[in-house]
PDB file of C-alpha atoms in Angstrom:
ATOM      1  CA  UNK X   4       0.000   0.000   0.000  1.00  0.00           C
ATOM      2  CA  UNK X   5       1.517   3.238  -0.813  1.00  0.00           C
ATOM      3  CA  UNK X   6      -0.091   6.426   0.535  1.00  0.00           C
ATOM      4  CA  UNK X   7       0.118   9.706  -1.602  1.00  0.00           C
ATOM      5  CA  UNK X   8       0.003  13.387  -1.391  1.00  0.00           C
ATOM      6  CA  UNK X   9       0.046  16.488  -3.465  1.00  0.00           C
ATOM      7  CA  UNK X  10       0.935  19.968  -2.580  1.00  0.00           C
ATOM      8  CA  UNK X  11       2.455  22.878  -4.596  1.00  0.00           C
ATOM      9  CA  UNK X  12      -1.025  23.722  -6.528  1.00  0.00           C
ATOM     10  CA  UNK X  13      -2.408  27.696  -6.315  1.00  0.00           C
ATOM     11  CA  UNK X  14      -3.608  30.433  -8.984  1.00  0.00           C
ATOM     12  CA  UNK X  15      -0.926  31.641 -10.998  1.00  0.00           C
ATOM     13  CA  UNK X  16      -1.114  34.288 -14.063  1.00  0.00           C
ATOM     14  CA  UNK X  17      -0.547  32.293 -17.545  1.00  0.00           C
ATOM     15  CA  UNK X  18       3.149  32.088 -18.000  1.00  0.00           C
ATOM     16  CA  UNK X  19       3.782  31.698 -14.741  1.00  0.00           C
ATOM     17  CA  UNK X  20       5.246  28.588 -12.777  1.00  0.00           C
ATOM     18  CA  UNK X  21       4.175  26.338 -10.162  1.00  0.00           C
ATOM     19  CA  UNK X  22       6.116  22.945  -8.764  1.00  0.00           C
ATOM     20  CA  UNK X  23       3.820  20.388  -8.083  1.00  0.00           C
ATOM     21  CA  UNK X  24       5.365  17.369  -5.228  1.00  0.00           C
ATOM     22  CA  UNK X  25       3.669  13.989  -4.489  1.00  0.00           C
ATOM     23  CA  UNK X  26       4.988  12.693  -1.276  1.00  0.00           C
ATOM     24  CA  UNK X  27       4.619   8.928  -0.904  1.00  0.00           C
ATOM     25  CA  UNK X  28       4.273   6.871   2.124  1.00  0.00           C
ATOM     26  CA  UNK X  29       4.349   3.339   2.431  1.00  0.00           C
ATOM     27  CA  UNK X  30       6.544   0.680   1.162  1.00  0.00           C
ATOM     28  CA  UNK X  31       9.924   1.105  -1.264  1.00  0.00           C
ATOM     29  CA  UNK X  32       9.621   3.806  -3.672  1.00  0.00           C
ATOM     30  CA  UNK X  33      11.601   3.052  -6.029  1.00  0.00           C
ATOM     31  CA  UNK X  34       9.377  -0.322  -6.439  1.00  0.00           C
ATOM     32  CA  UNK X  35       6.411   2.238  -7.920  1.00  0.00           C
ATOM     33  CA  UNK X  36       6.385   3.673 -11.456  1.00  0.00           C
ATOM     34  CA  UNK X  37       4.621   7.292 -10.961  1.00  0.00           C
ATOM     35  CA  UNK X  38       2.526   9.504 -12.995  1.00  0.00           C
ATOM     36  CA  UNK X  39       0.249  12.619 -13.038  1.00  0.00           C
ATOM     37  CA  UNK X  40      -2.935  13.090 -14.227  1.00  0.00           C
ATOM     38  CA  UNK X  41      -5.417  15.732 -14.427  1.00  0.00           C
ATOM     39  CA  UNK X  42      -9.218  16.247 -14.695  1.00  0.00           C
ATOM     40  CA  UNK X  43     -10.782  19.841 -15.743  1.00  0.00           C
ATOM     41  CA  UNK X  44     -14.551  20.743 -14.114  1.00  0.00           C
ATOM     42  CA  UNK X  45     -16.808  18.787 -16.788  1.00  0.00           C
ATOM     43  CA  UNK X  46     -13.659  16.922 -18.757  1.00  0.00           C
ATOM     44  CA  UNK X  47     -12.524  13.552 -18.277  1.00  0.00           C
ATOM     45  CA  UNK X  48      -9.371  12.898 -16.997  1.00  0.00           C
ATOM     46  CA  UNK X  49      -6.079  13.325 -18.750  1.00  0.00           C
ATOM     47  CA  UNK X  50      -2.825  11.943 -18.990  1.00  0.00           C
ATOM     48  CA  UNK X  51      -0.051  14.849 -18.223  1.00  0.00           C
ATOM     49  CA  UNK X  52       3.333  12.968 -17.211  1.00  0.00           C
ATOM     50  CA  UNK X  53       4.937   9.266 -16.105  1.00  0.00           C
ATOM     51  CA  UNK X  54       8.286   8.484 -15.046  1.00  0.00           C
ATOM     52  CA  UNK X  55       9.306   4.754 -14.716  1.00  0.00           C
ATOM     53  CA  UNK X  56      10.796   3.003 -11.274  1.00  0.00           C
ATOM     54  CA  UNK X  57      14.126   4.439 -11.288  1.00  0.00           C
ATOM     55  CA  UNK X  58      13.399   7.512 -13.760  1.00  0.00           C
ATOM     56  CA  UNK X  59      14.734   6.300 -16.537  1.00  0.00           C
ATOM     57  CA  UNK X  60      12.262   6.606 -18.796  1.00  0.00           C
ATOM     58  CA  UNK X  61       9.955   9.926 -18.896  1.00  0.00           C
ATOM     59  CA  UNK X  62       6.588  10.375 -20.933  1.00  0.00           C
ATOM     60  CA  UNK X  63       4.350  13.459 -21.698  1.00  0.00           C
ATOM     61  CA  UNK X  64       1.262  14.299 -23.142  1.00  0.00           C
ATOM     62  CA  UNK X  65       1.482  16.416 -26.076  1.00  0.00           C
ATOM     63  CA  UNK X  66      -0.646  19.324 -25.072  1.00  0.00           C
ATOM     64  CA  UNK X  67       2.771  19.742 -22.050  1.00  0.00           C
ATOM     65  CA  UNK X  68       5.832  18.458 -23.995  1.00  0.00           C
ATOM     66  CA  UNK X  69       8.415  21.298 -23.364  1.00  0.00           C
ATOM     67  CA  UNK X  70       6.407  23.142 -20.560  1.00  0.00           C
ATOM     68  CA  UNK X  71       6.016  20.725 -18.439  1.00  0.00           C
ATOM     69  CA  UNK X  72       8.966  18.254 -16.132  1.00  0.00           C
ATOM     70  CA  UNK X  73       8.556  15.223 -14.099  1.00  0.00           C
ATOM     71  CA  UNK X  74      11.322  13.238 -11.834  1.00  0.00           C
ATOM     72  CA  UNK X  75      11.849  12.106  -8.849  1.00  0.00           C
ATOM     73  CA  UNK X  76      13.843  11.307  -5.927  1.00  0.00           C
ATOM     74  CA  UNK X  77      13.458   7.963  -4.673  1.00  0.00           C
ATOM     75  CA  UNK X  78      15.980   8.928  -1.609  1.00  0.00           C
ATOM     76  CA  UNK X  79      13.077  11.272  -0.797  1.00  0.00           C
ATOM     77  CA  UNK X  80       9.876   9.308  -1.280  1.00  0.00           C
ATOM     78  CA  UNK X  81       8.830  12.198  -3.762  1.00  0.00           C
ATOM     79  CA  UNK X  82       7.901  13.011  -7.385  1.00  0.00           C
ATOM     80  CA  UNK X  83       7.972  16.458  -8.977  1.00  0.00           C
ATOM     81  CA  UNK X  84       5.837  18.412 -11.582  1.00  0.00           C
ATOM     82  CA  UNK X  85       7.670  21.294 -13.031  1.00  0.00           C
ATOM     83  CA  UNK X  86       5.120  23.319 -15.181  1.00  0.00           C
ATOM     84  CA  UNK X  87       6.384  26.108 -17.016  1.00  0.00           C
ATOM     85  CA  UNK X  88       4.982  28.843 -19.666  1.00  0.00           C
ATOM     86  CA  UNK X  89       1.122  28.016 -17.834  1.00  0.00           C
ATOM     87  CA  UNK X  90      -1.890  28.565 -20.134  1.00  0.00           C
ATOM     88  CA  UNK X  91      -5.575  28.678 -18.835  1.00  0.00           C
ATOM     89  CA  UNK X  92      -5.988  25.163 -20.348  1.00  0.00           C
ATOM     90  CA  UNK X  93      -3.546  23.478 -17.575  1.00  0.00           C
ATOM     91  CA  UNK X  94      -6.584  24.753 -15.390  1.00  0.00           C
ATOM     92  CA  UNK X  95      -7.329  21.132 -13.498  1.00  0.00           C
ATOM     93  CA  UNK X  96      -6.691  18.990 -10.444  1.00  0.00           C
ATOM     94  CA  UNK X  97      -4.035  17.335 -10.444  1.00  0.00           C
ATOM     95  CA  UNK X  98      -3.174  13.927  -9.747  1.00  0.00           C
ATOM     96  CA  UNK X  99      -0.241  11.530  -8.558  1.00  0.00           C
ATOM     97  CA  UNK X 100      -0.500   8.129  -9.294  1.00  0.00           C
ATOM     98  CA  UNK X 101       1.422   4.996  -8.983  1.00  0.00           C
ATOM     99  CA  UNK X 102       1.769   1.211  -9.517  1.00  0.00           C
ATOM    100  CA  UNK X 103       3.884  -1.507  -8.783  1.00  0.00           C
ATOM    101  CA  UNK X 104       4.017  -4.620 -10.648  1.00  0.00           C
ATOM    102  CA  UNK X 105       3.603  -3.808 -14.308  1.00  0.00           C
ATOM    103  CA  UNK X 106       4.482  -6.417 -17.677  1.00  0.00           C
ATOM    104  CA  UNK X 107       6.835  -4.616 -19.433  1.00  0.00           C
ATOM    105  CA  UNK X 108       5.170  -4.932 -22.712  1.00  0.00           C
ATOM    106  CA  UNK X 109       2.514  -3.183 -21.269  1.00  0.00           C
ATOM    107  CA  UNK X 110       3.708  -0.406 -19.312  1.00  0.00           C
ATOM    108  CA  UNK X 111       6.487   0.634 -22.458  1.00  0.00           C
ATOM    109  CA  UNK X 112       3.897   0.384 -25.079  1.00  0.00           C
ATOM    110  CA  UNK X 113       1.460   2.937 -24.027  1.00  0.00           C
ATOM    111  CA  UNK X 114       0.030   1.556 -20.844  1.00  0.00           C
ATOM    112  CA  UNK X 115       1.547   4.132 -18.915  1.00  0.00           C
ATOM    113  CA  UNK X 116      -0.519   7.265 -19.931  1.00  0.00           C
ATOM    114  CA  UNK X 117      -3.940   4.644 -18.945  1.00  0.00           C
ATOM    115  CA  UNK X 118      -5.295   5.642 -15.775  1.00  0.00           C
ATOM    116  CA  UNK X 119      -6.375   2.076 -15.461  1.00  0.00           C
ATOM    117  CA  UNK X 120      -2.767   0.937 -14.962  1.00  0.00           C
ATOM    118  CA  UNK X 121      -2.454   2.629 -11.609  1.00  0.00           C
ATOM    119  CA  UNK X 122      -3.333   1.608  -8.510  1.00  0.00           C
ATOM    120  CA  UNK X 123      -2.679   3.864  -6.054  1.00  0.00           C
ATOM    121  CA  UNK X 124      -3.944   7.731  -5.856  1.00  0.00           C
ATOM    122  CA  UNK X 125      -3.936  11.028  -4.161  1.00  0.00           C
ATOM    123  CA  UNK X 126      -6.262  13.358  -3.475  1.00  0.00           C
ATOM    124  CA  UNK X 127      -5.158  16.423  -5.722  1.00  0.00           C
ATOM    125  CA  UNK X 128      -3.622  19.728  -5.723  1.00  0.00           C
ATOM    126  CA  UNK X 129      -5.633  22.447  -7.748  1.00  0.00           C
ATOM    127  CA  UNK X 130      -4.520  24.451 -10.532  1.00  0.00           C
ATOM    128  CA  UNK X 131      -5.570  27.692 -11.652  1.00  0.00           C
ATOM    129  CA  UNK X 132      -4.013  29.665 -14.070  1.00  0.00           C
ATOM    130  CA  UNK X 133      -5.501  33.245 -15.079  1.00  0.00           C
ATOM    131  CA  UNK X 134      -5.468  35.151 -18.141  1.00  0.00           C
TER     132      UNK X 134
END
């Protein structure tokens, strides 16, 4: 069982900045691949960023590639969202997620933007970005 949170969310003017952290709890961190995700009032959720076990591997969703930066620090129990050049569009709640145990063919062939691959979730951090 891993236990997360998110912090760092707030209103910001578009073009601004804002660093979001997840802070896990629970067993090895380094054993859980990690994402974000985020859901707009009256949207569906949306993929935004993964990063694999030991942050080898990074993904993004087009609609962030270049603005936005996940990692993470395993000695920490934590995993970052850097979000850069904000629009009114990144206007959401956002989401860490994780997962454990994942087939390889799965998880490096698209399975880790699915929110179905992940097990474990937070609560949210909200994100407002003005005009």
């Amino acid at each position: 069982q891993v236990h997360l949170v998110e912090s760092g969310g707030g209103l910001v003017q578009a073009g601004g900045s804002l660093r979001l952290t997840c802070a896990a709890s629970g067993r090895t961190f380094s054993n859980y691949a990690m994402a974000w995700f985020r859901q707009a009032p009256g949207k569906e959720r949306e993929f935004v960023a993964a990063i694999s076990w030991e942050g080898a591997s990074t993904y993004y969703a087009d609609s962030v590639k270049g603005r936005f930066t996940i990692s993470r620090d395993n000695a920490k129990n934590m995993v970052y969202l850097q979000m850069d050049s904000l629009k009114p569009d990144d206007t959401a709640l956002y989401c860490c997620a994780g997962v454990g145990v994942v087939a390889p063919g799965k998880y490096y062939t698209g399975g880790n933007r699915l929110s179905g691959t992940y097990e474990y979730w937070g609560q949210g951090t909200q994100v407002t970005v003005s005009n």
